PDB file of C-alpha atoms in Angstrom:
ATOM      1  CA  MET B   1     -21.929-109.389 132.725  1.00  0.00           C
ATOM      2  CA  PHE B   2     -21.487-110.483 129.083  1.00  0.00           C
ATOM      3  CA  SER B   3     -18.663-109.232 126.800  1.00  0.00           C
ATOM      4  CA  HIS B   4     -19.393-107.780 123.339  1.00  0.00           C
ATOM      5  CA  PRO B   5     -18.722-110.434 120.693  1.00  0.00           C
ATOM      6  CA  LEU B   6     -16.801-107.756 118.530  1.00  0.00           C
ATOM      7  CA  SER B   7     -14.562-107.270 121.734  1.00  0.00           C
ATOM      8  CA  ALA B   8     -13.383-110.771 121.616  1.00  0.00           C
ATOM      9  CA  ALA B   9     -12.965-110.623 117.959  1.00  0.00           C
ATOM     10  CA  LYS B  10     -11.016-107.117 118.071  1.00  0.00           C
ATOM     11  CA  LYS B  11      -8.825-108.768 120.925  1.00  0.00           C
ATOM     12  CA  ARG B  12      -8.005-111.668 118.774  1.00  0.00           C
ATOM     13  CA  GLU B  13      -7.112-109.359 115.896  1.00  0.00           C
ATOM     14  CA  GLU B  14      -4.718-107.259 118.196  1.00  0.00           C
ATOM     15  CA  GLN B  15      -3.175-110.479 119.300  1.00  0.00           C
ATOM     16  CA  PHE B  16      -2.659-111.650 115.542  1.00  0.00           C
ATOM     17  CA  THR B  17      -1.217-108.400 114.679  1.00  0.00           C
ATOM     18  CA  LYS B  18       1.148-108.551 117.651  1.00  0.00           C
ATOM     19  CA  LEU B  19       2.290-111.894 116.793  1.00  0.00           C
ATOM     20  CA  LEU B  20       2.784-110.942 112.913  1.00  0.00           C
ATOM     21  CA  THR B  21       4.811-108.102 114.053  1.00  0.00           C
ATOM     22  CA  SER B  22       6.993-110.038 116.347  1.00  0.00           C
ATOM     23  CA  CYS B  23       7.713-113.010 113.613  1.00  0.00           C
ATOM     24  CA  HIS B  24       7.370-110.870 110.482  1.00  0.00           C
ATOM     25  CA  SER B  25      11.342-111.103 109.791  1.00  0.00           C
ATOM     26  CA  GLU B  26      11.472-114.621 110.918  1.00  0.00           C
ATOM     27  CA  LEU B  27       8.919-115.858 108.455  1.00  0.00           C
ATOM     28  CA  TYR B  28      10.622-113.764 105.612  1.00  0.00           C
ATOM     29  CA  ARG B  29      13.948-115.346 106.296  1.00  0.00           C
ATOM     30  CA  THR B  30      12.395-118.616 106.323  1.00  0.00           C
ATOM     31  CA  ALA B  31      10.682-117.996 102.771  1.00  0.00           C
ATOM     32  CA  TRP B  32      14.053-116.552 101.529  1.00  0.00           C
ATOM     33  CA  ARG B  33      16.112-119.565 102.496  1.00  0.00           C
ATOM     34  CA  TYR B  34      13.937-121.729 100.680  1.00  0.00           C
ATOM     35  CA  LEU B  35      12.844-119.897  97.528  1.00  0.00           C
ATOM     36  CA  LYS B  36      16.048-117.847  97.207  1.00  0.00           C
ATOM     37  CA  ASN B  37      14.463-114.882  95.777  1.00  0.00           C
ATOM     38  CA  GLU B  38      13.247-111.790  97.183  1.00  0.00           C
ATOM     39  CA  GLN B  39       9.901-111.469  95.282  1.00  0.00           C
ATOM     40  CA  ASP B  40       8.991-115.064  95.734  1.00  0.00           C
ATOM     41  CA  ALA B  41       9.684-114.826  99.453  1.00  0.00           C
ATOM     42  CA  LEU B  42       7.355-111.694  99.562  1.00  0.00           C
ATOM     43  CA  ASP B  43       4.784-113.461  97.847  1.00  0.00           C
ATOM     44  CA  ALA B  44       5.060-116.490 100.322  1.00  0.00           C
ATOM     45  CA  LEU B  45       4.965-114.137 103.115  1.00  0.00           C
ATOM     46  CA  GLN B  46       1.713-112.787 101.962  1.00  0.00           C
ATOM     47  CA  GLU B  47      -0.079-115.886 101.389  1.00  0.00           C
ATOM     48  CA  VAL B  48       1.060-117.310 104.648  1.00  0.00           C
ATOM     49  CA  VAL B  49      -0.198-114.160 106.407  1.00  0.00           C
ATOM     50  CA  CYS B  50      -3.552-114.744 104.741  1.00  0.00           C
ATOM     51  CA  ARG B  51      -3.629-118.326 105.537  1.00  0.00           C
ATOM     52  CA  THR B  52      -2.919-117.855 109.351  1.00  0.00           C
ATOM     53  CA  TYR B  53      -5.289-114.947 109.683  1.00  0.00           C
ATOM     54  CA  THR B  54      -8.112-117.000 108.513  1.00  0.00           C
ATOM     55  CA  HIS B  55      -7.216-119.720 110.876  1.00  0.00           C
ATOM     56  CA  PHE B  56      -6.025-117.784 113.751  1.00  0.00           C
ATOM     57  CA  HIS B  57      -9.294-118.127 115.603  1.00  0.00           C
ATOM     58  CA  LYS B  58      -8.787-121.933 115.791  1.00  0.00           C
ATOM     59  CA  ILE B  59      -5.544-121.712 117.753  1.00  0.00           C
ATOM     60  CA  LYS B  60      -6.045-122.781 121.394  1.00  0.00           C
ATOM     61  CA  LYS B  61      -2.574-122.035 122.965  1.00  0.00           C
ATOM     62  CA  THR B  62      -1.251-118.663 121.308  1.00  0.00           C
ATOM     63  CA  ASN B  63       2.095-118.961 122.793  1.00  0.00           C
ATOM     64  CA  TYR B  64       2.792-121.668 120.009  1.00  0.00           C
ATOM     65  CA  ALA B  65       1.287-119.743 117.137  1.00  0.00           C
ATOM     66  CA  ARG B  66       4.818-118.658 116.151  1.00  0.00           C
ATOM     67  CA  THR B  67       5.927-122.111 115.461  1.00  0.00           C
ATOM     68  CA  TRP B  68       2.550-122.822 113.816  1.00  0.00           C
ATOM     69  CA  MET B  69       2.909-119.863 111.620  1.00  0.00           C
ATOM     70  CA  ILE B  70       6.689-121.038 110.387  1.00  0.00           C
ATOM     71  CA  ARG B  71       5.433-124.490 110.092  1.00  0.00           C
ATOM     72  CA  ILE B  72       2.956-123.096 107.412  1.00  0.00           C
ATOM     73  CA  MET B  73       5.658-121.272 105.893  1.00  0.00           C
ATOM     74  CA  ILE B  74       7.980-124.180 105.580  1.00  0.00           C
ATOM     75  CA  ASN B  75       5.067-126.111 104.004  1.00  0.00           C
ATOM     76  CA  TYR B  76       3.963-123.319 101.792  1.00  0.00           C
ATOM     77  CA  CYS B  77       7.683-123.175 100.464  1.00  0.00           C
ATOM     78  CA  LEU B  78       7.846-126.823  99.864  1.00  0.00           C
ATOM     79  CA  ASP B  79       4.645-127.019  98.023  1.00  0.00           C
ATOM     80  CA  GLU B  80       5.915-124.128  96.021  1.00  0.00           C
ATOM     81  CA  LEU B  81       9.267-125.665  95.203  1.00  0.00           C
ATOM     82  CA  ARG B  82       7.462-128.886  94.377  1.00  0.00           C
ATOM     83  CA  ARG B  83       5.477-126.999  91.898  1.00  0.00           C
ATOM     84  CA  ARG B  84       8.258-125.366  90.237  1.00  0.00           C
ATOM     85  CA  LYS B  85      10.069-128.763  89.759  1.00  0.00           C
ATOM     86  CA  ARG B  86       7.333-129.661  87.022  1.00  0.00           C
ATOM     87  CA  PHE B  87       8.347-126.372  84.925  1.00  0.00           C
ATOM     88  CA  ILE B  88      11.903-125.863  83.924  1.00  0.00           C
ATOM     89  CA  PRO B  89      12.164-122.663  81.678  1.00  0.00           C
ATOM     90  CA  VAL B  90      14.674-123.144  79.020  1.00  0.00           C
ATOM     91  CA  ASP B  91      16.686-120.016  79.719  1.00  0.00           C
ATOM     92  CA  SER B  92      17.189-121.268  83.256  1.00  0.00           C
ATOM     93  CA  ILE B  93      19.237-124.438  82.313  1.00  0.00           C
ATOM     94  CA  PRO B  94      22.912-123.644  82.940  1.00  0.00           C
ATOM     95  CA  ASP B  95      25.519-123.527  80.192  1.00  0.00           C
ATOM     96  CA  GLN B  96      27.790-126.515  80.625  1.00  0.00           C
ATOM     97  CA  THR B  97      30.480-124.901  78.523  1.00  0.00           C
ATOM     98  CA  GLY B  98      31.367-122.413  81.103  1.00  0.00           C
ATOM     99  CA  ASP B  99      34.041-122.850  84.045  1.00  0.00           C
ATOM    100  CA  VAL B 100      34.037-125.783  86.065  1.00  0.00           C
ATOM    101  CA  ARG B 101      33.450-124.877  90.116  1.00  0.00           C
ATOM    102  CA  ASP B 102      35.352-126.770  92.776  1.00  0.00           C
ATOM    103  CA  PRO B 103      33.023-129.190  94.221  1.00  0.00           C
ATOM    104  CA  ALA B 104      34.072-128.300  97.699  1.00  0.00           C
ATOM    105  CA  ALA B 105      32.998-124.654  97.319  1.00  0.00           C
ATOM    106  CA  SER B 106      29.559-126.014  96.086  1.00  0.00           C
ATOM    107  CA  LEU B 107      28.871-127.784  99.329  1.00  0.00           C
ATOM    108  CA  ASP B 108      25.802-126.219 100.587  1.00  0.00           C
ATOM    109  CA  PHE B 109      24.317-127.208 104.060  1.00  0.00           C
ATOM    110  CA  GLU B 110      20.880-125.839 103.003  1.00  0.00           C
ATOM    111  CA  ILE B 111      20.867-128.202  99.979  1.00  0.00           C
ATOM    112  CA  LEU B 112      21.894-131.152 102.166  1.00  0.00           C
ATOM    113  CA  VAL B 113      19.059-130.237 104.507  1.00  0.00           C
ATOM    114  CA  HIS B 114      16.495-130.109 101.588  1.00  0.00           C
ATOM    115  CA  GLN B 115      17.389-133.668 100.767  1.00  0.00           C
ATOM    116  CA  LEU B 116      16.027-134.734 104.069  1.00  0.00           C
ATOM    117  CA  SER B 117      12.571-136.083 104.650  1.00  0.00           C
ATOM    118  CA  VAL B 118       9.944-133.183 105.122  1.00  0.00           C
ATOM    119  CA  ASN B 119       9.524-134.267 108.850  1.00  0.00           C
ATOM    120  CA  ASP B 120      13.084-134.150 109.585  1.00  0.00           C
ATOM    121  CA  GLN B 121      13.672-130.689 107.680  1.00  0.00           C
ATOM    122  CA  ILE B 122      10.989-129.136 109.767  1.00  0.00           C
ATOM    123  CA  ILE B 123      12.581-130.086 112.938  1.00  0.00           C
ATOM    124  CA  ILE B 124      16.286-129.087 112.231  1.00  0.00           C
ATOM    125  CA  ILE B 125      15.071-125.766 110.744  1.00  0.00           C
ATOM    126  CA  LEU B 126      12.989-124.976 113.690  1.00  0.00           C
ATOM    127  CA  LYS B 127      15.760-126.086 115.816  1.00  0.00           C
ATOM    128  CA  TYR B 128      18.867-124.802 114.459  1.00  0.00           C
ATOM    129  CA  ASN B 129      17.523-121.778 112.181  1.00  0.00           C
ATOM    130  CA  HIS B 130      15.044-120.523 114.476  1.00  0.00           C
ATOM    131  CA  GLN B 131      16.682-121.539 117.900  1.00  0.00           C
ATOM    132  CA  TYR B 132      13.406-123.359 119.238  1.00  0.00           C
ATOM    133  CA  THR B 133      13.642-125.758 122.305  1.00  0.00           C
ATOM    134  CA  LEU B 134      12.700-129.528 121.555  1.00  0.00           C
ATOM    135  CA  SER B 135       9.729-128.938 123.771  1.00  0.00           C
ATOM    136  CA  GLU B 136       8.504-125.722 121.967  1.00  0.00           C
ATOM    137  CA  ILE B 137       8.722-127.722 118.727  1.00  0.00           C
ATOM    138  CA  ALA B 138       6.941-130.551 120.103  1.00  0.00           C
ATOM    139  CA  GLU B 139       3.929-128.519 121.484  1.00  0.00           C
ATOM    140  CA  GLY B 140       4.027-126.169 118.525  1.00  0.00           C
ATOM    141  CA  LEU B 141       3.808-129.221 115.953  1.00  0.00           C
ATOM    142  CA  ASP B 142       1.522-131.204 118.223  1.00  0.00           C
ATOM    143  CA  LEU B 143       3.914-134.089 118.307  1.00  0.00           C
ATOM    144  CA  PRO B 144       5.387-136.166 121.365  1.00  0.00           C
ATOM    145  CA  LEU B 145       8.729-134.820 122.726  1.00  0.00           C
ATOM    146  CA  GLY B 146      10.170-138.401 121.674  1.00  0.00           C
ATOM    147  CA  THR B 147       9.098-138.302 118.170  1.00  0.00           C
ATOM    148  CA  VAL B 148      10.639-134.829 118.036  1.00  0.00           C
ATOM    149  CA  LYS B 149      13.848-136.132 119.420  1.00  0.00           C
ATOM    150  CA  THR B 150      14.125-139.144 117.337  1.00  0.00           C
ATOM    151  CA  ARG B 151      13.480-137.029 113.951  1.00  0.00           C
ATOM    152  CA  LEU B 152      16.114-134.709 114.941  1.00  0.00           C
ATOM    153  CA  ASN B 153      18.499-137.478 115.785  1.00  0.00           C
ATOM    154  CA  HIS B 154      17.371-139.265 112.099  1.00  0.00           C
ATOM    155  CA  GLY B 155      18.020-135.993 110.447  1.00  0.00           C
ATOM    156  CA  LEU B 156      21.346-135.091 111.944  1.00  0.00           C
ATOM    157  CA  THR B 157      22.626-138.766 111.330  1.00  0.00           C
ATOM    158  CA  GLN B 158      21.485-138.312 107.703  1.00  0.00           C
ATOM    159  CA  LEU B 159      23.336-135.009 107.295  1.00  0.00           C
ATOM    160  CA  ARG B 160      26.403-136.429 108.713  1.00  0.00           C
ATOM    161  CA  ARG B 161      26.258-139.216 106.266  1.00  0.00           C
ATOM    162  CA  TYR B 162      25.701-136.540 103.265  1.00  0.00           C
ATOM    163  CA  LEU B 163      28.637-134.727 104.614  1.00  0.00           C
ATOM    164  CA  ALA B 164      30.891-137.688 104.951  1.00  0.00           C
ATOM    165  CA  GLY B 165      30.024-138.632 101.454  1.00  0.00           C
ATOM    166  CA  GLU B 166      31.077-135.171 100.297  1.00  0.00           C
ATOM    167  CA  GLU B 167      34.213-135.335 102.016  1.00  0.00           C
ATOM    168  CA  LYS B 168      35.245-138.596 100.269  1.00  0.00           C
ATOM    169  CA  ARG B 169      34.026-137.169  96.920  1.00  0.00           C
ATOM    170  CA  ASN B 170      36.012-134.185  97.427  1.00  0.00           C
ATOM    171  CA  ALA B 171      39.234-136.145  98.734  1.00  0.00           C
ATOM    172  CA  HIS B 172      38.976-138.261  95.389  1.00  0.00           C
ATOM    173  CA  ILE B 173      38.738-135.393  93.331  1.00  0.00           C
ATOM    174  CA  ARG B 174      41.825-133.780  95.054  1.00  0.00           C
ATOM    175  CA  LYS B 175      44.206-136.646  94.271  1.00  0.00           C
TER     176      LYS B 175
END
């Protein structure tokens, strides 16, 4: 007995719909963390859904499709942020005559994470923002587990250095 080709395509479409339903809010939150704007996050979500839908048939292990989609979202957001750096609208330049904020209050963990290399960022975001295990991250990113552990360790070491530097600067300012 041969199965009808449309039934296989329909099954893939149903798998994609189920996957998208289960990780829709996770994808949106990821876009929001990077882009800091509802409309931009929605645009990113729409773009990533289109991209993943057109390539969903290439996935061999659908149990890691969720990680794959998040990786595509992160890459899309990073590309978008790089593109935006090239253009700075005049009305977005802050007024320097306003009040000076306490530097300790402006310490933002996400800003520190974005100072890491892209490879370290992806690992840390998947591990701590999305609670994936290291083996799930390794499988989803198609990397050896040792590489994932090394990148995680490197990223956390860098974050500790950044935080130590901030604490020293803040202590100096308070004196």
